[in-house]
XYZ file of N, CA and C in Angstrom:
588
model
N 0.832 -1.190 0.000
C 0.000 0.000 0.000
C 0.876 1.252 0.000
N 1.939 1.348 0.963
C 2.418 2.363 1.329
C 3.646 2.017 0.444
N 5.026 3.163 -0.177
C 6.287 2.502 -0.554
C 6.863 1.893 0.105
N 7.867 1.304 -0.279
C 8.856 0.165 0.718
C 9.385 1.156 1.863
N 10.178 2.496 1.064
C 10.822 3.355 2.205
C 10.101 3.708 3.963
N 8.993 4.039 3.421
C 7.829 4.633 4.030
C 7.251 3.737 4.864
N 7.086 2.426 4.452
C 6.264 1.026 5.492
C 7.851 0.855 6.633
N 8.916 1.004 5.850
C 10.000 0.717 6.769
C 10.624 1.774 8.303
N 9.994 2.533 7.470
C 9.648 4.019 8.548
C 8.712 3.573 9.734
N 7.428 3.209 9.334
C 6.336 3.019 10.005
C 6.679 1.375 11.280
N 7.405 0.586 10.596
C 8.077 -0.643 11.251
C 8.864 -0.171 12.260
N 9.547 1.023 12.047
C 10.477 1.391 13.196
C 10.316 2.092 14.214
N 9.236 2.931 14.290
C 8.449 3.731 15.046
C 7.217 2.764 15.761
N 7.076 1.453 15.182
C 6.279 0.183 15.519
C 7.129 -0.225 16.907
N 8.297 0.014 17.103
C 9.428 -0.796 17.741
C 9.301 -0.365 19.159
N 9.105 1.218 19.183
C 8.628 1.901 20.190
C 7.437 1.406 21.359
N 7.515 1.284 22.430
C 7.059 0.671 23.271
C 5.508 1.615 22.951
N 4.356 0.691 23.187
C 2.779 1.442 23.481
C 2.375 1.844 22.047
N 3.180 1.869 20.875
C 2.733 2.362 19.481
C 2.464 1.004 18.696
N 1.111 1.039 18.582
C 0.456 0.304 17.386
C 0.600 0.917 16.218
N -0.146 0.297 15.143
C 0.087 0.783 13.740
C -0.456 2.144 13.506
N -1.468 2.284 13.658
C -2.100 3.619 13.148
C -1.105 4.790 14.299
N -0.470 5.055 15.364
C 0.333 6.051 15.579
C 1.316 5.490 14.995
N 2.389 4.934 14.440
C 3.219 5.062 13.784
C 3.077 5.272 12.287
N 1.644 5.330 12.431
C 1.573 5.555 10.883
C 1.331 7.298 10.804
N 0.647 7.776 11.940
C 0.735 9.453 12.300
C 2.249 9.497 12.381
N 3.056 9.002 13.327
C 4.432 9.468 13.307
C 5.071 9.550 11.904
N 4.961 8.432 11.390
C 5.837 8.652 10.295
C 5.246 9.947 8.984
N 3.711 10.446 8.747
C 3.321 10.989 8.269
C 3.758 12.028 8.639
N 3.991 12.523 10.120
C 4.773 13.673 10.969
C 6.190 13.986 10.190
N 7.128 12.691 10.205
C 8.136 13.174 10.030
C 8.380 13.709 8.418
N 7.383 12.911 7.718
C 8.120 13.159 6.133
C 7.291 15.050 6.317
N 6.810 15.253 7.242
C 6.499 16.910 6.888
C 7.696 17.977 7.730
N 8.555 17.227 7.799
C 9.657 18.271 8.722
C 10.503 18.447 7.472
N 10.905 19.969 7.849
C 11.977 20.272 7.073
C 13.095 19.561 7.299
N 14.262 19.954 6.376
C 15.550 19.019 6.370
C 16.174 19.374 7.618
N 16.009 20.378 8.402
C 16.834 20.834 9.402
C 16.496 19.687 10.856
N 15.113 19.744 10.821
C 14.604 19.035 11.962
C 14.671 17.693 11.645
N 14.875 16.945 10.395
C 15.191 15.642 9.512
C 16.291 15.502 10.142
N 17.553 16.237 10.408
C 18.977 15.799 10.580
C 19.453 16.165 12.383
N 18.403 17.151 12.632
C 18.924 17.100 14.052
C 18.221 15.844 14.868
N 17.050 15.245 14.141
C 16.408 14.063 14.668
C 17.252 12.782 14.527
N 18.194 12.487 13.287
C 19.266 12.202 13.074
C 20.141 11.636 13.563
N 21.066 13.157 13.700
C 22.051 13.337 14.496
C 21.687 12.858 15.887
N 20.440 12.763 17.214
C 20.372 12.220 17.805
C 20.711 10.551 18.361
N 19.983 10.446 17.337
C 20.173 9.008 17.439
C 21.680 8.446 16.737
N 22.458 9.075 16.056
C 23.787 9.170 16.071
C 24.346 9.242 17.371
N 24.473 9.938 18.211
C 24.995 10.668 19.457
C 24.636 9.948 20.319
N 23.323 9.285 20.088
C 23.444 7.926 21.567
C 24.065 6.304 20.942
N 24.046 6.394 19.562
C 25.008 5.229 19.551
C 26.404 5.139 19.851
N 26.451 6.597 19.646
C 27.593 7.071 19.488
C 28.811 7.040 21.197
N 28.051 8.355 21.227
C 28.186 8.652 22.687
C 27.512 8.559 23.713
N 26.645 7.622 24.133
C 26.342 6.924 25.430
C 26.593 5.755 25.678
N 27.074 5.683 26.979
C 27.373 4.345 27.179
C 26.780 3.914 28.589
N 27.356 2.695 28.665
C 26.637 2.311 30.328
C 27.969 2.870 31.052
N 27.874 3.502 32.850
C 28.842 3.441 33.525
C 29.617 2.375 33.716
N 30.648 2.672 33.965
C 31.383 1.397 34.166
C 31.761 0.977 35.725
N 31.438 2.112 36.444
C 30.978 1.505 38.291
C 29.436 1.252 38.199
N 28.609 2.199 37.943
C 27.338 1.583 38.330
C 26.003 0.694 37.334
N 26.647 0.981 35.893
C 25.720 0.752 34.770
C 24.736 1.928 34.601
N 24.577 3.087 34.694
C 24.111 4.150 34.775
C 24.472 4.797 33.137
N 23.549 5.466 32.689
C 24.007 6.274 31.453
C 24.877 7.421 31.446
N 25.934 7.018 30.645
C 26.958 8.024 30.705
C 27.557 8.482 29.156
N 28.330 9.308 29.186
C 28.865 10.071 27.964
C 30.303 9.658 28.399
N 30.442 9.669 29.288
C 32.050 9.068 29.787
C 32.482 7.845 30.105
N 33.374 7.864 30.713
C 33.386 6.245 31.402
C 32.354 6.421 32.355
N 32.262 6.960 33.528
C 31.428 7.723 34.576
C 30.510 8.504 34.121
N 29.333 7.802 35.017
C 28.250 8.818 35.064
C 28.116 9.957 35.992
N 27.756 10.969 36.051
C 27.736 12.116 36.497
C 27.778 11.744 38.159
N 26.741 10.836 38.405
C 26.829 10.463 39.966
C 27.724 10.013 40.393
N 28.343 9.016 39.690
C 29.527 8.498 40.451
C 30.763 9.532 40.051
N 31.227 10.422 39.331
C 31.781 11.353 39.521
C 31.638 12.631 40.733
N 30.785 12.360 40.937
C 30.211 13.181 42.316
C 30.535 13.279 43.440
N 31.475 13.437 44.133
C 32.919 12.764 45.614
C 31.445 13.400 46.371
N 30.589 14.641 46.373
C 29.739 15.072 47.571
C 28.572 13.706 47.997
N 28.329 13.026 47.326
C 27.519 11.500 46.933
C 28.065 10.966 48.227
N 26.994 10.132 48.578
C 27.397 9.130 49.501
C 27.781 7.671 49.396
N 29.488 7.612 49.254
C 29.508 6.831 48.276
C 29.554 5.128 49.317
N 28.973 5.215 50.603
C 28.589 3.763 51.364
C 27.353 3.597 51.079
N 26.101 4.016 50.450
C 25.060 3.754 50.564
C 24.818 3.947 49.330
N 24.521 2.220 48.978
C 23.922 2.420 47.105
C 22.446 1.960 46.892
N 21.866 2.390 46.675
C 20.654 2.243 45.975
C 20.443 1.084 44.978
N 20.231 0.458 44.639
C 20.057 -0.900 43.329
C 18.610 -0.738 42.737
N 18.933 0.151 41.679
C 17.506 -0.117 41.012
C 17.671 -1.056 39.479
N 16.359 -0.878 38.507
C 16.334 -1.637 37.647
C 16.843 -1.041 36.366
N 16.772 -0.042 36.224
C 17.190 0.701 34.935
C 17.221 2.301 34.979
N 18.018 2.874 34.211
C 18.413 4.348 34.701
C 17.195 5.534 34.535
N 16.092 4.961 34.471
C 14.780 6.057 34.176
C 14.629 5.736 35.693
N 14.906 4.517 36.500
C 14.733 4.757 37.903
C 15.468 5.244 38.505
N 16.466 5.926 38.077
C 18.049 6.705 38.817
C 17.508 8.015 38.653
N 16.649 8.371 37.470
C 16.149 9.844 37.317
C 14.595 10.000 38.212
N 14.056 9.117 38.653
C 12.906 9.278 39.506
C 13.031 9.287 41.089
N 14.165 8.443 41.255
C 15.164 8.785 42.441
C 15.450 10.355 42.603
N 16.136 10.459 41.639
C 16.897 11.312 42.041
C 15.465 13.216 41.827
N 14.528 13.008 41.234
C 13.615 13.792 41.087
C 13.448 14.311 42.674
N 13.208 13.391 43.608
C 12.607 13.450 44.537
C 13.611 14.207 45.612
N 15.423 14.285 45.443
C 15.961 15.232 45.786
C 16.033 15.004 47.479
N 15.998 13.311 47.801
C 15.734 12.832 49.128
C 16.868 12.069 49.376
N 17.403 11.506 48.494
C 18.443 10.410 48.554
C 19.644 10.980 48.267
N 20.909 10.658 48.980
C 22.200 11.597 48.093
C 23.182 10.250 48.311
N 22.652 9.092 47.746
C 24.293 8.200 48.026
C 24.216 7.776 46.446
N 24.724 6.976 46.315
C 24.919 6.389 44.675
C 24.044 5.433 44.684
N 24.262 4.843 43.154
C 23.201 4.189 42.194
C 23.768 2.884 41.539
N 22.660 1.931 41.517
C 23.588 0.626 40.805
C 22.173 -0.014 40.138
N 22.861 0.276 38.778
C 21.254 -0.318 38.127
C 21.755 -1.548 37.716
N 20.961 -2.589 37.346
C 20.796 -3.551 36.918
C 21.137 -3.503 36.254
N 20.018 -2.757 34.889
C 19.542 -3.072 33.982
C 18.843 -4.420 33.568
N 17.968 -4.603 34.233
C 17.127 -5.572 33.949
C 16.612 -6.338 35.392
N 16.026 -7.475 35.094
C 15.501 -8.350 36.628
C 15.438 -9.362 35.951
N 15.032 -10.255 36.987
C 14.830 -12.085 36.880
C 13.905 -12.123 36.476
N 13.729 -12.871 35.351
C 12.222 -13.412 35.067
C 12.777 -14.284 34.057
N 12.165 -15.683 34.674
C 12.423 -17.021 34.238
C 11.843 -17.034 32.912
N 10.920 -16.238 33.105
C 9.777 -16.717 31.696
C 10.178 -16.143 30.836
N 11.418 -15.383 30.712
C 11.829 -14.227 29.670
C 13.211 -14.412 29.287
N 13.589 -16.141 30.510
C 14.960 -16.718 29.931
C 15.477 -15.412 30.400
N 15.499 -14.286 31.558
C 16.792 -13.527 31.870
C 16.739 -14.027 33.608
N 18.021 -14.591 33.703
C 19.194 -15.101 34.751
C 19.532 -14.087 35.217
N 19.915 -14.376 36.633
C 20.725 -13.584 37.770
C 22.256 -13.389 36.704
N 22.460 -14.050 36.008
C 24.256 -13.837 35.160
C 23.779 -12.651 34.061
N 22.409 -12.769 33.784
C 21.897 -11.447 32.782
C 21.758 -9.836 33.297
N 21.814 -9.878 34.431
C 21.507 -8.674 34.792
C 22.963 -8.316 35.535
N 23.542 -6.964 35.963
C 24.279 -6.557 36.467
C 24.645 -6.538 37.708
N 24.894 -7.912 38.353
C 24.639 -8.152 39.760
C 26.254 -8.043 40.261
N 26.994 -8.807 39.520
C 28.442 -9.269 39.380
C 29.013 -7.523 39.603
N 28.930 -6.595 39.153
C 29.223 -5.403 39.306
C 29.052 -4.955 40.760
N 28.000 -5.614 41.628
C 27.276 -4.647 42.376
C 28.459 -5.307 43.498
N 28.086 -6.826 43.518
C 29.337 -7.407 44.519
C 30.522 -6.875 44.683
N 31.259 -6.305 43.530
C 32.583 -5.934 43.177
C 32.394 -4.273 44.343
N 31.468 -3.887 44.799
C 31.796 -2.272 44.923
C 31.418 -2.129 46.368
N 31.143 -3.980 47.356
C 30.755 -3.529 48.136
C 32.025 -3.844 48.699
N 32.551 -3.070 50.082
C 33.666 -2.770 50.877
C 33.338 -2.885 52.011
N 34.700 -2.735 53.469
C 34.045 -2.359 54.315
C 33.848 -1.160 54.971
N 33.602 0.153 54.661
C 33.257 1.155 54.041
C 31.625 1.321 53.618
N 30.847 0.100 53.225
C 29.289 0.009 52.508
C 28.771 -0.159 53.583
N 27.691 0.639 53.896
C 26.899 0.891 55.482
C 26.009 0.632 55.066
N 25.036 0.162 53.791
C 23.506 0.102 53.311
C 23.111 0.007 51.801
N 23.011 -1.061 51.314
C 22.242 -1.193 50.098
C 21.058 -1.163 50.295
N 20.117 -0.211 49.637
C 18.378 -0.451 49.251
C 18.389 -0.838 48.170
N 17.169 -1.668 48.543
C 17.120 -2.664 47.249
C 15.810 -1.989 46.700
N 15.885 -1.188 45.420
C 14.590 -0.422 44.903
C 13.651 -1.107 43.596
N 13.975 -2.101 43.148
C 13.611 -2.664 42.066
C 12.017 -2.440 42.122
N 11.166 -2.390 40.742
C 9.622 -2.492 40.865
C 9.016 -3.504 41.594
N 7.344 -2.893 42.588
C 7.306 -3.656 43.247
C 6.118 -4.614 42.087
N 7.057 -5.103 41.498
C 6.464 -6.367 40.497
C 6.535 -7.775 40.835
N 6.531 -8.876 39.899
C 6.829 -10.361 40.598
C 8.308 -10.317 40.003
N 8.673 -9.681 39.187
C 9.788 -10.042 38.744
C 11.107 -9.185 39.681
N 10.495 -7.671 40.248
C 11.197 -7.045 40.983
C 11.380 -7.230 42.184
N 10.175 -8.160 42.820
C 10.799 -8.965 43.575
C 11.223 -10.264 44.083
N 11.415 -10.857 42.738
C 11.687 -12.109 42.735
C 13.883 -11.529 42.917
N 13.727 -10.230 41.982
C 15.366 -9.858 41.905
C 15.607 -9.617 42.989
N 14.616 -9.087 44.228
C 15.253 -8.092 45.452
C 15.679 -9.493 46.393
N 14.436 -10.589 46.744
C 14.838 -11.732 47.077
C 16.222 -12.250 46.764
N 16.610 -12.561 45.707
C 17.742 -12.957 45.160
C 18.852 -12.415 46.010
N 18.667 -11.075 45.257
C 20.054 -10.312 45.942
C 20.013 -10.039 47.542
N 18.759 -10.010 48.584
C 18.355 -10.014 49.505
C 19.711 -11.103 50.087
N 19.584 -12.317 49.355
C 20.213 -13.709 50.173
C 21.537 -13.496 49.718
N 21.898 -13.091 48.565
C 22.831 -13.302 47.823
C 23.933 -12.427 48.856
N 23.202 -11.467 49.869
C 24.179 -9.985 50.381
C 23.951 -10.779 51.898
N 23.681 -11.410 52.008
C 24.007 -11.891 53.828
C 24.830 -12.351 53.889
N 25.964 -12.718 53.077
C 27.090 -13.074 53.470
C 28.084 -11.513 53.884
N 27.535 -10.561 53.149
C 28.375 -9.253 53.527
C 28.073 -8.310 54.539
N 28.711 -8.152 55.197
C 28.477 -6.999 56.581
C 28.010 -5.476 56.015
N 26.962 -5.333 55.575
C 26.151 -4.590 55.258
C 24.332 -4.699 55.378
N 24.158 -3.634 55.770
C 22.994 -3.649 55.831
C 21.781 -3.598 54.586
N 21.014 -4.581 54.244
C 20.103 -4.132 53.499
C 18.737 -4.300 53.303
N 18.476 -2.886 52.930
C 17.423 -2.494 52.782
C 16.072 -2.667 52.000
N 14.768 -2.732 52.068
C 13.717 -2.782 50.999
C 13.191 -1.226 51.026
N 12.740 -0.865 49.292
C 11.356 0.310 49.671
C 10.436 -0.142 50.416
N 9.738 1.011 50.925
C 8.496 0.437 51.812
C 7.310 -0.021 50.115
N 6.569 0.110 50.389
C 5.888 -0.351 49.300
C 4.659 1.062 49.291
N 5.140 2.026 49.327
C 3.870 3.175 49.017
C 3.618 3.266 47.545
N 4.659 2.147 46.746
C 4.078 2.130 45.512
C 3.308 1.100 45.104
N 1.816 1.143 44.385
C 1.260 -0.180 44.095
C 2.509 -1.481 43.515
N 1.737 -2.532 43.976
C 2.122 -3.686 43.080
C 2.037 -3.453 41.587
N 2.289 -3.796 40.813
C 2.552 -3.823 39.537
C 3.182 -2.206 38.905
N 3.132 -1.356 39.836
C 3.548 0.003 39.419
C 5.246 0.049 38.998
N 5.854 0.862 38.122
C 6.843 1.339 38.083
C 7.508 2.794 38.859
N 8.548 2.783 38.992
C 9.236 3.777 39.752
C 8.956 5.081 38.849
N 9.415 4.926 37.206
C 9.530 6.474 36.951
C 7.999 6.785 36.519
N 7.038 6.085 36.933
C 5.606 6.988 36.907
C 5.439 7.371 38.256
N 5.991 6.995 39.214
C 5.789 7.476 40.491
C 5.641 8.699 40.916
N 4.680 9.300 41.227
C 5.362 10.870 41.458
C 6.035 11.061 42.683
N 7.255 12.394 42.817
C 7.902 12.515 44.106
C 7.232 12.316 45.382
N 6.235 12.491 45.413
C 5.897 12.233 47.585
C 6.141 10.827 47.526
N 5.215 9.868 46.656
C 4.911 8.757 46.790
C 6.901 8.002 46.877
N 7.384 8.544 46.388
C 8.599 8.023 46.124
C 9.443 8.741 47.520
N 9.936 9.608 47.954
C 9.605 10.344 49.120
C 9.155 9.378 50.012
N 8.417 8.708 50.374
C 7.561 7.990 51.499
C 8.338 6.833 51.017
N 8.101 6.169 49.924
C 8.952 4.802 49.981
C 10.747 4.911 50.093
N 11.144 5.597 50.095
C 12.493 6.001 50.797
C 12.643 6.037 51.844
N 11.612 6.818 52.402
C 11.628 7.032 54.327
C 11.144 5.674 55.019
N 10.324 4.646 54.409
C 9.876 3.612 54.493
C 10.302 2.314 54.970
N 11.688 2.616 53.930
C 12.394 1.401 53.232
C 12.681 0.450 54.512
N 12.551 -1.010 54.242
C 12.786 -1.785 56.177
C 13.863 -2.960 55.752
N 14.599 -3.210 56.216
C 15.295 -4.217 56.556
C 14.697 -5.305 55.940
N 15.801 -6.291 55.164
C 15.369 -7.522 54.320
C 15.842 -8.706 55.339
């Protein structure tokens, strides 16, 4: 129906999480009406994160450097890390302007049914950074089955280390995610958080 160029447009904007056909078929109708300027700085974006972003290389966090901005941060509290699931939860954290220690994302959780393993996610990193010096991991993952099937995990996996750790309280629903959370609610599950 549509040209080859044009359906291949519409396939890729398909890829996008929550977009069925008919909005990618508005998106792509969107873009062929931009001038060339807004054509190449849209572009050039997606150049610039293949390009230049990467994961941290202490916490798995998005960075332009080796380091992400937080862990470059010496004012950070660098005994008390946070473990969330992915770095849109490092920016909903950090929205709330409550927490000041560092960050250790996953990137990802356990879920058997999805074939991703405790060796799939960024756990092996997290072991490596605890010291004795680490006064408190919270374990922030979604309060999902899969987020806490991960917090369990790592829950057992950290009693062998002289550190304390932590859960959110749960002021967020079950099945909810962190970065729809708004700040109080996130706020309260910080102040919350109890002993695993």
């Amino acid at each position: 129906m549509y040209p080859k160029k044009f359906e291949s447009l519409i396939e890729s904007f398909r890829k996008l999480p929550g977009v069925g056909l008919k909005t990618a078929e508005r998106y792509a109708f969107q873009t062929i009406e931009w001038d060339e300027e807004t054509i190449d700085e849209f572009i050039q974006s997606f150049i610039d994160i293949k390009e230049g972003l990467h994961k941290c290389e202490i916490c798995g966090n998005l960075a332009e450097d080796h380091l992400c901005e937080i862990c470059k941060n010496k004012l950070r509290d660098q005994n008390q890390i946070c473990v969330v699931q992915s770095p849109k939860d490092v920016i909903a954290m950090e929205k709330t302007q409550e927490y000041h220690g560092v960050y250790h994302v996953l990137n990802g959780v356990i879920s058997t049914s999805k074939g991703i393993l405790p060796e799939d996610i960024n756990i092996e990193n997290l072991l490596k950074r605890i010291n004795e010096d680490t006064n408190e991991i919270i374990l922030a993952t979604n309060p999902t089955v899969e987020g806490e099937t991960t917090a369990l995990y790592l829950s057992k996996l950290l009693e062998k280390y002289n550190v304390n750790v932590t859960r959110i309280a749960h002021g967020l629903p079950m099945g909810g995610h962190l970065d729809y959370a708004d700040e109080l609610t996130l706020i309260k599950a910080i102040e919350g958080r109890k002993k695993m």
